Each structure stands twice: as C-alpha cells, then as structure tokens.
CSV table of C-alpha atoms and ligand atoms in Angstrom, one decimal:
chain,number,residue,atom,x,y,z
A,815,MET,CA,97.1,109.2,76.0
A,816,SER,CA,97.8,112.4,74.2
A,817,LYS,CA,96.5,114.9,76.7
A,818,SER,CA,97.8,114.9,80.3
A,819,SER,CA,95.7,112.3,82.0
A,820,ALA,CA,94.9,114.7,84.9
A,821,ALA,CA,92.5,116.4,82.3
A,822,TYR,CA,90.4,113.3,82.3
A,823,ARG,CA,87.8,112.2,84.8
A,824,PRO,CA,88.6,109.5,87.4
A,825,GLU,CA,86.7,106.7,85.5
A,826,THR,CA,88.9,107.4,82.4
A,827,ARG,CA,92.1,107.5,84.4
A,828,LEU,CA,91.2,104.2,86.0
A,829,VAL,CA,91.3,102.6,82.5
A,830,HIS,CA,94.1,104.4,80.8
A,831,SER,CA,96.5,106.2,83.2
A,832,GLY,CA,100.1,104.9,83.4
A,833,THR,CA,99.9,102.4,80.5
A,834,LEU,CA,103.4,101.7,79.2
A,835,ARG,CA,103.0,100.1,75.8
A,836,SER,CA,105.8,97.8,74.7
A,837,GLN,CA,107.1,97.7,71.1
A,838,TYR,CA,104.4,95.1,70.3
A,839,GLY,CA,101.5,97.5,70.8
A,840,GLU,CA,99.5,95.2,73.1
A,841,THR,CA,96.0,96.4,74.1
A,842,SER,CA,96.1,95.0,77.7
A,843,GLU,CA,98.9,96.0,80.0
A,844,ALA,CA,101.8,93.6,79.7
A,845,LEU,CA,103.0,91.5,82.6
A,846,PHE,CA,106.7,91.8,83.0
A,847,LEU,CA,107.7,88.8,85.1
A,848,THR,CA,111.4,89.5,85.3
A,849,GLN,CA,113.8,89.9,88.2
A,850,GLY,CA,116.3,92.0,86.4
A,851,TYR,CA,117.2,93.8,83.2
A,852,VAL,CA,120.1,93.7,80.8
A,853,TYR,CA,122.1,96.6,79.4
A,854,ALA,CA,123.3,97.3,75.9
A,855,SER,CA,126.7,98.4,77.2
A,856,ALA,CA,128.7,98.8,80.4
A,857,GLU,CA,128.3,102.6,79.9
A,858,GLU,CA,124.5,102.3,79.9
A,859,CYS,CA,124.6,100.1,83.0
A,860,GLU,CA,126.8,102.7,84.8
A,861,ALA,CA,124.5,105.5,83.8
A,862,ARG,CA,121.5,103.7,85.1
A,863,PHE,CA,123.2,103.0,88.5
A,864,LYS,CA,124.1,106.7,88.7
A,865,GLY,CA,120.5,107.6,88.1
A,866,GLU,CA,121.4,109.4,84.8
A,867,ASP,CA,119.4,106.9,82.7
A,868,PRO,CA,115.7,106.4,83.9
A,869,GLY,CA,115.5,102.7,83.0
A,870,PHE,CA,114.9,99.7,85.3
A,871,ILE,CA,117.6,98.0,87.4
A,872,TYR,CA,116.1,95.3,89.5
A,873,SER,CA,112.5,94.4,90.4
A,874,ARG,CA,113.0,94.9,94.1
A,875,TYR,CA,113.2,98.6,93.2
A,876,SER,CA,111.1,98.9,90.1
A,877,ASN,CA,109.5,97.0,87.3
A,878,PRO,CA,107.4,98.2,84.3
A,879,THR,CA,104.2,96.4,85.4
A,880,ILE,CA,104.6,97.7,89.0
A,881,ALA,CA,105.3,101.2,87.6
A,882,MET,CA,102.1,101.1,85.6
A,883,PHE,CA,100.1,100.2,88.8
A,884,GLU,CA,101.8,103.0,90.7
A,885,ARG,CA,101.3,105.6,88.0
A,886,ARG,CA,97.6,104.8,87.7
A,887,MET,CA,97.1,105.1,91.5
A,888,ILE,CA,99.1,108.4,91.5
A,889,GLU,CA,96.8,109.9,88.8
A,890,LEU,CA,93.7,108.6,90.5
A,891,GLU,CA,94.7,109.9,93.9
A,892,GLY,CA,96.2,113.2,92.8
A,893,ALA,CA,99.5,112.3,94.5
A,894,GLU,CA,103.0,113.2,93.2
A,895,ALA,CA,104.6,109.9,93.9
A,896,ALA,CA,103.9,106.3,95.1
A,897,ARG,CA,105.6,103.1,96.1
A,898,SER,CA,103.7,99.8,96.1
A,899,ALA,CA,104.3,97.0,98.6
A,900,ALA,CA,103.7,93.3,99.0
A,901,THR,CA,100.7,93.8,101.3
A,902,GLY,CA,98.6,96.6,102.9
A,903,MET,CA,100.5,96.0,106.1
A,904,ALA,CA,103.9,96.3,104.4
A,905,ALA,CA,102.7,99.7,103.1
A,906,VAL,CA,101.3,100.8,106.5
A,907,THR,CA,104.4,99.6,108.4
A,908,THR,CA,106.8,101.3,105.9
A,909,ALA,CA,104.8,104.6,105.9
A,910,ILE,CA,104.8,104.8,109.7
A,911,LEU,CA,108.2,103.3,110.5
A,912,ALA,CA,110.5,104.5,107.7
A,913,PRO,CA,110.5,108.3,108.6
A,914,LEU,CA,110.8,107.7,112.3
A,915,LYS,CA,113.7,107.2,114.8
A,916,ALA,CA,114.0,106.4,118.5
A,917,GLY,CA,112.7,109.4,120.5
A,918,ASP,CA,110.0,110.3,118.1
A,919,HIS,CA,106.3,110.2,119.1
A,920,VAL,CA,103.2,109.0,117.1
A,921,VAL,CA,99.5,109.7,117.8
A,922,ALA,CA,96.9,107.4,116.4
A,923,SER,CA,93.2,106.9,116.5
A,924,ARG,CA,92.3,103.9,118.7
A,925,ALA,CA,89.8,102.5,116.2
A,926,LEU,CA,92.3,100.7,113.9
A,927,PHE,CA,92.6,97.6,111.8
A,928,GLY,CA,94.1,94.9,114.2
A,929,SER,CA,97.5,94.7,112.6
A,930,CYS,CA,97.8,98.5,112.4
A,931,LEU,CA,97.1,98.7,116.1
A,932,TYR,CA,99.9,96.1,116.7
A,933,VAL,CA,102.4,98.2,114.7
A,934,ILE,CA,101.5,101.4,116.7
A,935,GLN,CA,101.0,99.9,120.2
A,936,ASP,CA,103.4,96.9,120.3
A,937,LEU,CA,106.1,97.4,117.6
A,938,LEU,CA,107.0,101.1,117.7
A,939,PRO,CA,107.7,101.2,121.5
A,940,ARG,CA,110.2,98.3,121.1
A,941,TYR,CA,112.3,100.7,119.0
A,942,GLY,CA,112.0,103.6,121.3
A,943,ILE,CA,109.2,105.3,119.4
A,944,GLU,CA,106.5,106.5,121.8
A,945,ALA,CA,102.8,106.0,120.8
A,946,THR,CA,99.6,107.6,122.1
A,947,LEU,CA,96.2,106.3,121.2
A,948,VAL,CA,93.2,108.7,121.2
A,949,ASP,CA,89.5,108.7,120.5
A,950,GLY,CA,89.8,109.8,116.9
A,951,LEU,CA,86.4,111.5,117.0
A,952,ASP,CA,87.5,113.9,119.8
A,953,LEU,CA,89.6,116.7,118.3
A,954,ASP,CA,90.7,117.9,121.8
A,955,GLN,CA,92.3,114.5,122.4
A,956,TRP,CA,94.5,114.9,119.2
A,957,GLN,CA,95.4,118.4,120.3
A,958,ARG,CA,96.3,117.4,123.8
A,959,ALA,CA,98.3,114.4,122.6
A,960,LEU,CA,100.7,116.6,120.6
A,961,LYS,CA,104.3,116.9,122.0
A,962,PRO,CA,107.4,118.6,120.7
A,963,ASN,CA,108.6,115.2,119.4
A,964,THR,CA,105.3,114.2,117.7
A,965,LYS,CA,106.1,113.4,114.0
A,966,THR,CA,103.1,111.4,112.8
A,967,PHE,CA,99.4,111.3,113.2
A,968,PHE,CA,97.7,108.1,111.9
A,969,LEU,CA,94.0,107.3,111.3
A,970,GLU,CA,91.6,105.2,109.4
A,971,SER,CA,88.2,106.7,108.2
A,972,PRO,CA,85.6,105.3,108.1
A,973,THR,CA,86.9,103.2,111.0
A,974,ASN,CA,86.8,99.4,111.2
A,975,PRO,CA,84.3,98.0,112.0
A,976,THR,CA,82.0,100.6,113.4
A,977,LEU,CA,82.3,103.0,110.4
A,978,ASP,CA,82.8,106.2,112.4
A,979,VAL,CA,84.0,109.1,110.2
A,980,LEU,CA,86.9,111.2,111.4
A,981,ASP,CA,87.4,114.8,110.6
A,982,ILE,CA,90.4,114.6,108.2
A,983,PRO,CA,90.8,118.4,107.5
A,984,SER,CA,90.6,119.4,111.2
A,985,ILE,CA,93.0,116.6,112.3
A,986,ALA,CA,95.4,117.5,109.5
A,987,GLU,CA,95.4,121.1,110.7
A,988,ILE,CA,96.2,120.1,114.3
A,989,ALA,CA,99.0,117.9,113.0
A,990,HIS,CA,100.5,120.6,110.8
A,991,LYS,CA,100.4,123.3,113.5
A,992,GLY,CA,102.3,120.9,115.8
A,993,GLY,CA,104.9,120.1,113.1
A,994,ALA,CA,103.6,116.5,112.4
A,995,ARG,CA,102.4,114.8,109.3
A,996,LEU,CA,99.0,113.0,108.9
A,997,VAL,CA,99.0,109.5,107.4
A,998,VAL,CA,95.5,108.2,106.4
A,999,ASP,CA,94.6,104.5,105.8
A,1000,ASN,CA,91.9,105.0,103.2
A,1001,VAL,CA,90.9,101.4,102.7
A,1002,PHE,CA,87.3,101.6,103.9
A,1003,ALA,CA,86.6,104.8,102.0
A,1004,THR,CA,88.3,103.7,98.7
A,1005,PRO,CA,89.8,106.2,96.3
A,1006,ILE,CA,86.4,106.5,94.7
A,1007,TRP,CA,84.7,108.1,97.7
A,1008,GLN,CA,87.5,109.9,99.5
A,1009,SER,CA,90.7,111.7,98.6
A,1010,PRO,CA,92.7,112.3,101.8
A,1011,LEU,CA,95.5,114.3,100.2
A,1012,ALA,CA,93.0,116.8,98.9
A,1013,LEU,CA,91.5,117.0,102.5
A,1014,GLY,CA,94.9,117.9,103.9
A,1015,ALA,CA,96.6,114.6,104.7
A,1016,ASP,CA,100.3,114.1,103.8
A,1017,VAL,CA,100.3,110.4,103.1
A,1018,VAL,CA,97.7,107.9,102.0
A,1019,VAL,CA,98.1,104.2,102.3
A,1020,TYR,CA,96.0,101.3,100.9
A,1021,SER,CA,95.6,97.7,101.3
A,1022,ALA,CA,95.1,97.0,97.6
A,1023,THR,CA,94.0,93.5,98.7
A,1024,LYS,CA,90.5,94.9,99.4
A,1025,HIS,CA,88.5,96.9,96.8
A,1026,ILE,CA,91.4,97.5,94.4
A,1027,ASP,CA,91.7,93.8,93.7
A,1028,GLY,CA,88.1,93.3,94.7
A,1029,GLN,CA,88.0,89.7,93.5
A,1030,GLY,CA,89.8,87.9,96.3
A,1031,ARG,CA,92.9,87.0,94.4
A,1032,CYS,CA,96.1,88.6,95.7
A,1033,LEU,CA,97.6,90.9,98.3
A,1034,GLY,CA,99.1,94.3,97.7
A,1035,GLY,CA,99.6,97.7,99.2
A,1036,ILE,CA,100.6,101.2,98.2
A,1037,ILE,CA,101.9,104.5,99.8
A,1038,LEU,CA,101.0,107.7,98.0
A,1039,SER,CA,102.3,111.2,98.9
A,1040,SER,CA,104.5,114.1,97.7
A,1041,GLU,CA,107.7,113.4,95.7
A,1042,ALA,CA,109.7,114.8,98.6
A,1043,PHE,CA,108.2,112.4,101.2
A,1044,ILE,CA,108.8,109.4,99.0
A,1045,ALA,CA,112.3,110.5,98.1
A,1046,GLU,CA,113.4,111.4,101.6
A,1047,HIS,CA,111.7,108.6,103.6
A,1048,ILE,CA,110.3,105.8,101.5
A,1049,HIS,CA,112.3,105.1,98.4
A,1050,ASN,CA,115.6,104.0,100.0
A,1051,PHE,CA,113.9,102.1,102.9
A,1052,MET,CA,111.9,100.0,100.5
A,1053,ARG,CA,114.7,99.5,98.1
A,1054,GLN,CA,117.1,98.2,100.8
A,1055,THR,CA,114.6,96.3,103.0
A,1056,GLY,CA,112.6,94.8,100.1
A,1057,PRO,CA,108.8,94.6,101.0
A,1058,SER,CA,108.3,94.6,97.3
A,1059,ILE,CA,105.1,93.6,95.4
A,1060,SER,CA,105.3,90.8,92.9
A,1061,PRO,CA,104.8,92.0,89.3
A,1062,PHE,CA,102.1,89.4,88.9
A,1063,ASN,CA,100.1,90.8,91.8
A,1064,ALA,CA,100.7,94.4,90.5
A,1065,TRP,CA,99.3,93.3,87.2
A,1066,VAL,CA,96.2,91.8,88.8
A,1067,LEU,CA,95.7,95.0,90.8
A,1068,LEU,CA,96.3,97.2,87.7
A,1069,LYS,CA,93.5,95.3,85.9
A,1070,GLY,CA,91.4,95.6,89.0
A,1071,LEU,CA,91.6,99.4,88.8
A,1072,GLU,CA,89.9,99.3,85.4
A,1073,THR,CA,86.6,98.1,87.1
A,1074,LEU,CA,87.1,99.8,90.6
A,1075,GLY,CA,84.7,102.6,89.9
A,1076,VAL,CA,81.8,100.5,88.7
A,1077,ARG,CA,82.3,97.8,91.4
A,1078,VAL,CA,82.5,100.3,94.3
A,1079,ARG,CA,79.5,102.2,93.0
A,1080,ALA,CA,77.4,99.0,92.6
A,1081,GLN,CA,78.5,97.6,96.0
A,1082,THR,CA,77.8,101.0,97.7
A,1083,ASP,CA,74.3,101.1,96.2
A,1084,THR,CA,73.6,97.6,97.4
A,1085,ALA,CA,75.0,98.4,100.9
A,1086,ALA,CA,72.7,101.4,101.1
A,1087,ARG,CA,69.7,99.3,100.2
A,1088,ILE,CA,70.7,96.7,102.8
A,1089,ALA,CA,71.1,99.5,105.4
A,1090,GLU,CA,67.6,100.8,104.6
A,1091,VAL,CA,66.1,97.3,105.3
A,1092,LEU,CA,68.1,96.7,108.5
A,1093,ALA,CA,67.3,100.2,109.8
A,1094,ARG,CA,63.6,99.1,110.1
A,1095,HIS,CA,64.2,95.5,111.2
A,1096,PRO,CA,62.9,94.6,114.6
A,1097,LYS,CA,65.8,92.3,115.4
A,1098,ILE,CA,68.4,95.0,114.9
A,1099,SER,CA,69.3,97.3,117.8
A,1100,ARG,CA,71.8,99.5,116.0
A,1101,LEU,CA,72.7,100.3,112.4
A,1102,VAL,CA,75.6,102.3,111.1
A,1103,TYR,CA,75.9,103.3,107.5
A,1104,PRO,CA,77.9,106.3,106.3
A,1105,GLY,CA,75.7,108.1,103.8
A,1106,ARG,CA,72.5,107.8,105.9
A,1107,ALA,CA,71.0,110.9,107.6
A,1108,ASP,CA,71.1,108.9,110.9
A,1109,HIS,CA,74.9,108.3,110.8
A,1110,PRO,CA,76.5,109.9,113.9
A,1111,GLN,CA,78.8,112.0,111.6
A,1112,ALA,CA,76.4,112.6,108.7
A,1113,ALA,CA,77.4,116.2,108.2
A,1114,LEU,CA,81.1,115.2,108.0
A,1115,VAL,CA,80.4,112.4,105.5
A,1116,LYS,CA,78.7,115.0,103.2
A,1117,LYS,CA,81.7,117.3,103.6
A,1118,GLN,CA,84.6,115.0,103.0
A,1119,MET,CA,83.3,111.9,101.2
A,1120,ARG,CA,81.7,111.7,97.7
A,1121,GLY,CA,79.7,108.5,98.6
A,1122,GLY,CA,78.8,106.2,101.4
A,1123,SER,CA,80.4,102.8,101.9
A,1124,THR,CA,80.4,99.2,100.6
A,1125,LEU,CA,80.2,98.2,104.3
A,1126,VAL,CA,77.3,98.1,106.7
A,1127,GLY,CA,77.6,97.7,110.5
A,1128,PHE,CA,74.7,96.4,112.6
A,1129,GLU,CA,74.0,94.9,116.0
A,1130,VAL,CA,71.7,92.0,116.3
A,1131,LYS,CA,69.6,91.8,119.5
A,1132,GLY,CA,70.6,88.8,121.6
A,1133,GLY,CA,74.4,89.2,121.6
A,1134,LYS,CA,77.0,86.6,120.4
A,1135,ALA,CA,74.5,83.7,120.1
A,1136,ALA,CA,72.1,85.6,117.9
A,1137,ALA,CA,74.9,87.1,115.8
A,1138,PHE,CA,76.4,83.6,115.3
A,1139,ARG,CA,73.0,82.2,114.3
A,1140,VAL,CA,72.7,84.9,111.6
A,1141,LEU,CA,76.1,84.2,110.3
A,1142,ASN,CA,75.5,80.4,110.2
A,1143,GLU,CA,72.1,80.8,108.5
A,1144,LEU,CA,73.3,83.1,105.7
A,1145,LYS,CA,73.4,81.2,102.4
A,1146,LEU,CA,74.9,83.8,100.0
A,1147,ALA,CA,77.0,86.0,102.2
A,1148,LYS,CA,80.1,84.1,103.3
A,1149,ILE,CA,81.7,84.2,106.7
A,1150,SER,CA,85.1,85.8,106.3
A,1151,ASN,CA,87.4,88.4,107.9
A,1152,ASN,CA,88.0,90.0,104.5
A,1153,LEU,CA,86.1,92.9,102.8
A,1154,GLY,CA,85.7,94.7,99.5
A,1155,ASP,CA,85.2,91.5,97.5
A,1156,ALA,CA,82.8,90.8,94.6
A,1157,LYS,CA,81.3,88.1,97.0
A,1158,SER,CA,79.4,89.5,100.0
A,1159,LEU,CA,81.3,88.7,103.2
A,1160,VAL,CA,80.2,88.9,106.9
A,1161,THR,CA,82.4,89.3,109.9
A,1162,HIS,CA,81.9,89.0,113.7
A,1163,PRO,CA,84.6,91.4,114.8
A,1164,ALA,CA,84.4,90.6,118.5
A,1165,THR,CA,85.6,87.0,118.0
A,1166,THR,CA,87.8,87.6,114.9
A,1167,THR,CA,89.5,90.8,113.9
A,1168,HIS,CA,89.1,92.4,117.4
A,1169,GLN,CA,89.3,89.3,119.6
A,1170,ARG,CA,92.9,90.3,120.8
A,1171,LEU,CA,91.4,93.4,122.5
A,1172,LYS,CA,90.3,93.4,126.1
A,1173,PRO,CA,86.5,93.3,126.5
A,1174,GLU,CA,86.5,96.9,128.0
A,1175,ASP,CA,88.5,98.2,125.0
A,1176,ARG,CA,86.1,96.5,122.6
A,1177,ALA,CA,83.2,98.1,124.4
A,1178,ALA,CA,84.8,101.5,124.2
A,1179,LEU,CA,85.1,101.1,120.4
A,1180,GLY,CA,81.4,100.1,120.2
A,1181,ILE,CA,82.2,96.5,119.2
A,1182,SER,CA,79.5,94.6,121.0
A,1183,GLU,CA,79.0,90.8,121.0
A,1184,GLY,CA,76.0,91.2,118.6
A,1185,PHE,CA,77.9,93.5,116.1
A,1186,ILE,CA,78.2,92.2,112.6
A,1187,ARG,CA,80.2,93.9,109.7
A,1188,PHE,CA,78.6,93.2,106.3
A,1189,SER,CA,80.7,93.8,103.1
A,1190,ALA,CA,78.4,94.1,100.2
A,1191,GLY,CA,79.5,92.3,97.0
A,1192,LEU,CA,78.3,92.3,93.4
A,1193,GLU,CA,75.3,89.9,93.9
A,1194,HIS,CA,71.8,91.3,93.2
A,1195,ALA,CA,70.7,93.4,96.1
A,1196,ASP,CA,67.4,91.7,96.4
A,1197,ASP,CA,69.0,88.3,96.7
A,1198,LEU,CA,71.2,89.6,99.5
A,1199,ILE,CA,68.3,91.2,101.3
A,1200,GLU,CA,66.3,88.0,101.1
A,1201,ASP,CA,69.3,86.1,102.4
A,1202,LEU,CA,69.7,88.5,105.3
A,1203,THR,CA,66.1,88.7,106.3
A,1204,ALA,CA,65.7,84.9,106.2
A,1205,ALA,CA,68.8,84.6,108.5
A,1206,LEU,CA,67.4,87.3,110.8
A,1207,GLU,CA,64.2,85.3,111.2
A,1208,LYS,CA,66.2,82.6,112.9
A,1209,ALA,CA,68.1,84.9,115.2
B,2659,PLP,C1,93.2,94.8,105.3
B,2659,PLP,C2,93.6,96.1,105.9
B,2659,PLP,C3,94.9,96.3,106.1
B,2659,PLP,C4,96.0,95.3,105.8
B,2659,PLP,O1,96.1,94.9,104.5
B,2659,PLP,P1,96.7,93.5,104.0
B,2659,PLP,O2,96.8,93.7,102.5
B,2659,PLP,O3,95.8,92.4,104.5
B,2659,PLP,O4,98.1,93.5,104.6
B,2659,PLP,C5,95.2,97.6,106.6
B,2659,PLP,N1,94.3,98.5,106.9
B,2659,PLP,C6,93.0,98.2,106.7
B,2659,PLP,C7,92.0,99.3,107.1
B,2659,PLP,C8,92.6,97.0,106.2
B,2659,PLP,O5,91.3,96.8,106.0
C-alpha cells in the first residue's frame, strides 16, 4: 500500500495490512513453509545475528508469513508490536508469566476461561507468584486487592460464559495508579467490537483459534502491546522457550482476517435476532446479550464497545435435564466447547468448560445448571431461530 495503512479504515486494513509480496508478485499472501534461511555470505549471516540486518534467522523467532499475520493484527489493533503463539493459551501464559518473577502479585477477575483460571490460580503460585481473584464487576475489589508488589491485572470482557462487561478504562486506571499493567483477553469481544489498548489496557491477547480463524481449522494466539513491552518481556522469552506458531497456521489466520469483519458483523446480527426471540420465550428464565438495553452493564457496553456479541447466554427453566434436552434436540447448532465458528455451536458450561469449578463457585459466577452458551454462526438467522424454538418446545 502506498499510504500508511493507519490512514485506511479497519475493513481495508484487514485485507491489505502487512502484505509482504515476494519477487513473484503473487496476489494472495505466500505461505513460507521453511524452518530456516540461507545467507549470501558469512558477513551477511554475522550482521543478521548482530541485529544489524533485519532479515529472518530461524522460524522459531520469525518467518515472513508469521510476520504478515502479526503486522496485520498490529495495524488492526492499533498496537506498536506483537508476537504470535501456537495457541491462545500459549499467548495468555506468555503474556502473564514472562514479565513476572517470584515475589510478584497478580490480580485477576474470577470470571475467566478455564485454562486462564488454571494459569492464575494453580500455576503461578507454584513459582512463588501470588494471585488474587476478584469479582471483576466490583471496582472496589480491584482497588483493595492492590499491593506494593502487584505487577499485573488480568481480565476478559465480555466474560465467559455469562457475558458480563467489565469497565476496562476504570480498571486500567486503578492498575496504573498502583504501578501495575492491565492485560486483557479480548477473545469474546473480537478486535471488531472492542479495542482494549485504546481503552487504557497495556497488553491485549487473543486466541486466534476463535473468530480470527472462524472456520474451525487451526489453533493460534497473539500478544499485542507497546514495542517496549514486547522487547523487554516477550521477545526473548518466546525466542528461547519456543511456543511458536506454525507458518501454515499463521497463513490460515492471515486469510481469516480478510473476512473477519464481515463474519463478525453477520454473526453478531444473527446473535442479536436470536436474543430477541429468546427474551420473549416462556421457557427461558434469563437471557444475557451485550448490546440489548436489558444487559446488566448496558451503559458500559455503549461506552467501550462498538457492537454486541456473536454469543448469547440463556438459562432454560428446568435445570440440567431441560438444558440437555435442548442441546440434544438441536439439528443445526452443534454441541461443542468451541466458539466463534462459521457453524453455530452450543455449550453447557456447567458440565464442560466450568465443570472443574466447585458448585458454589459456579453459582457465584452465575453459571446455573440450565445455562447455555450459544455461539452464532453464519447460517441464516431464521433457520437457527426455527431450530432453537423447535428444540425449546421439547425442553
Ligand atoms: C479459547 C480461549 C482461550 C484459549 O485459546 P486456545 O487457542 O484454545 O489455546 C483463551 N481465552 C479465551 C477467552 C478463550 O475463549
């Protein structure tokens, strides 16, 4: 692109940003399946190792296809730098663990993706890093959890699976006043609807496995932040420990970005229509959808998000038995623990993603036995609504 891609709107950046065209002038981004690189001379090789020549060295550190994926995400997110990883969890674990040492303290919102909760609650303490879990909706709890050794605040918003929306600017301010950084897992919001860095967060992480691929093919993750954070904390950690993404997966995700905007918009429109139908349904006792006026943090959604969600949460009257009947009766929407796919997916969090939790902890998070998470796909909204209402008849 001739003008700086920051001058273009997000839809344009999703298609063009970061493209590195080879000498063959290919239209589509090239897939560089190579482990290493060869050098024209020993002098060039030396210069590259000294960092005086910007070329590639080894695909554990960098690769042209991976660089294209990272650059496109950087320009979409408005970050200065990024490093991609093999999975979303590799990105989350690295973003949290790499900057910390024994004696540090982390504060995180309790409503987390199961593996993120494991990293905070089980893994960190084994290495002498203290962790405090708070109710992320309660700003006083974030404030009171701060200690002189607090280095990181971590949250997801909207939360999984109850789709609560946390106040990112206020939590960032509390973190910064206490000398800590805020890391946001932005998977549920997607880069289309929420930009945590612009809201005051210091680091954003994604499981690219979800909406960024969006077609159920491969795993991936990415960490985005300032150049200084990546250089100081992430670059060397990833280079030496190697949670690297495959160039093939980076290529799939790069091509996924081209259609991310249209997919997320279509899936969000469908989710909103499903929410509208469920809100009036006699067999539903609770409905949560960010973007509706009846969402518990509706004002906050308006302030910090540009759109709703591709996910809908709802509680079926009759507990687990009724929820299971709905899942088993659905013909189109598939039972899965995944989300953000072109295919609509339904999850029963209490027996899958959150079954590790104690019943009282699940209850505190609002995950009842009748709660279902619905990830809207790209099917026609009317077909999905007919599928859901037919299944609810049987509940
Ligand atoms: C899926 C998910 C992850 C983990 O991503 P993987 O690619 O499966 O490792 C982390 N956070 C959230 C919110 C997720 O939905």
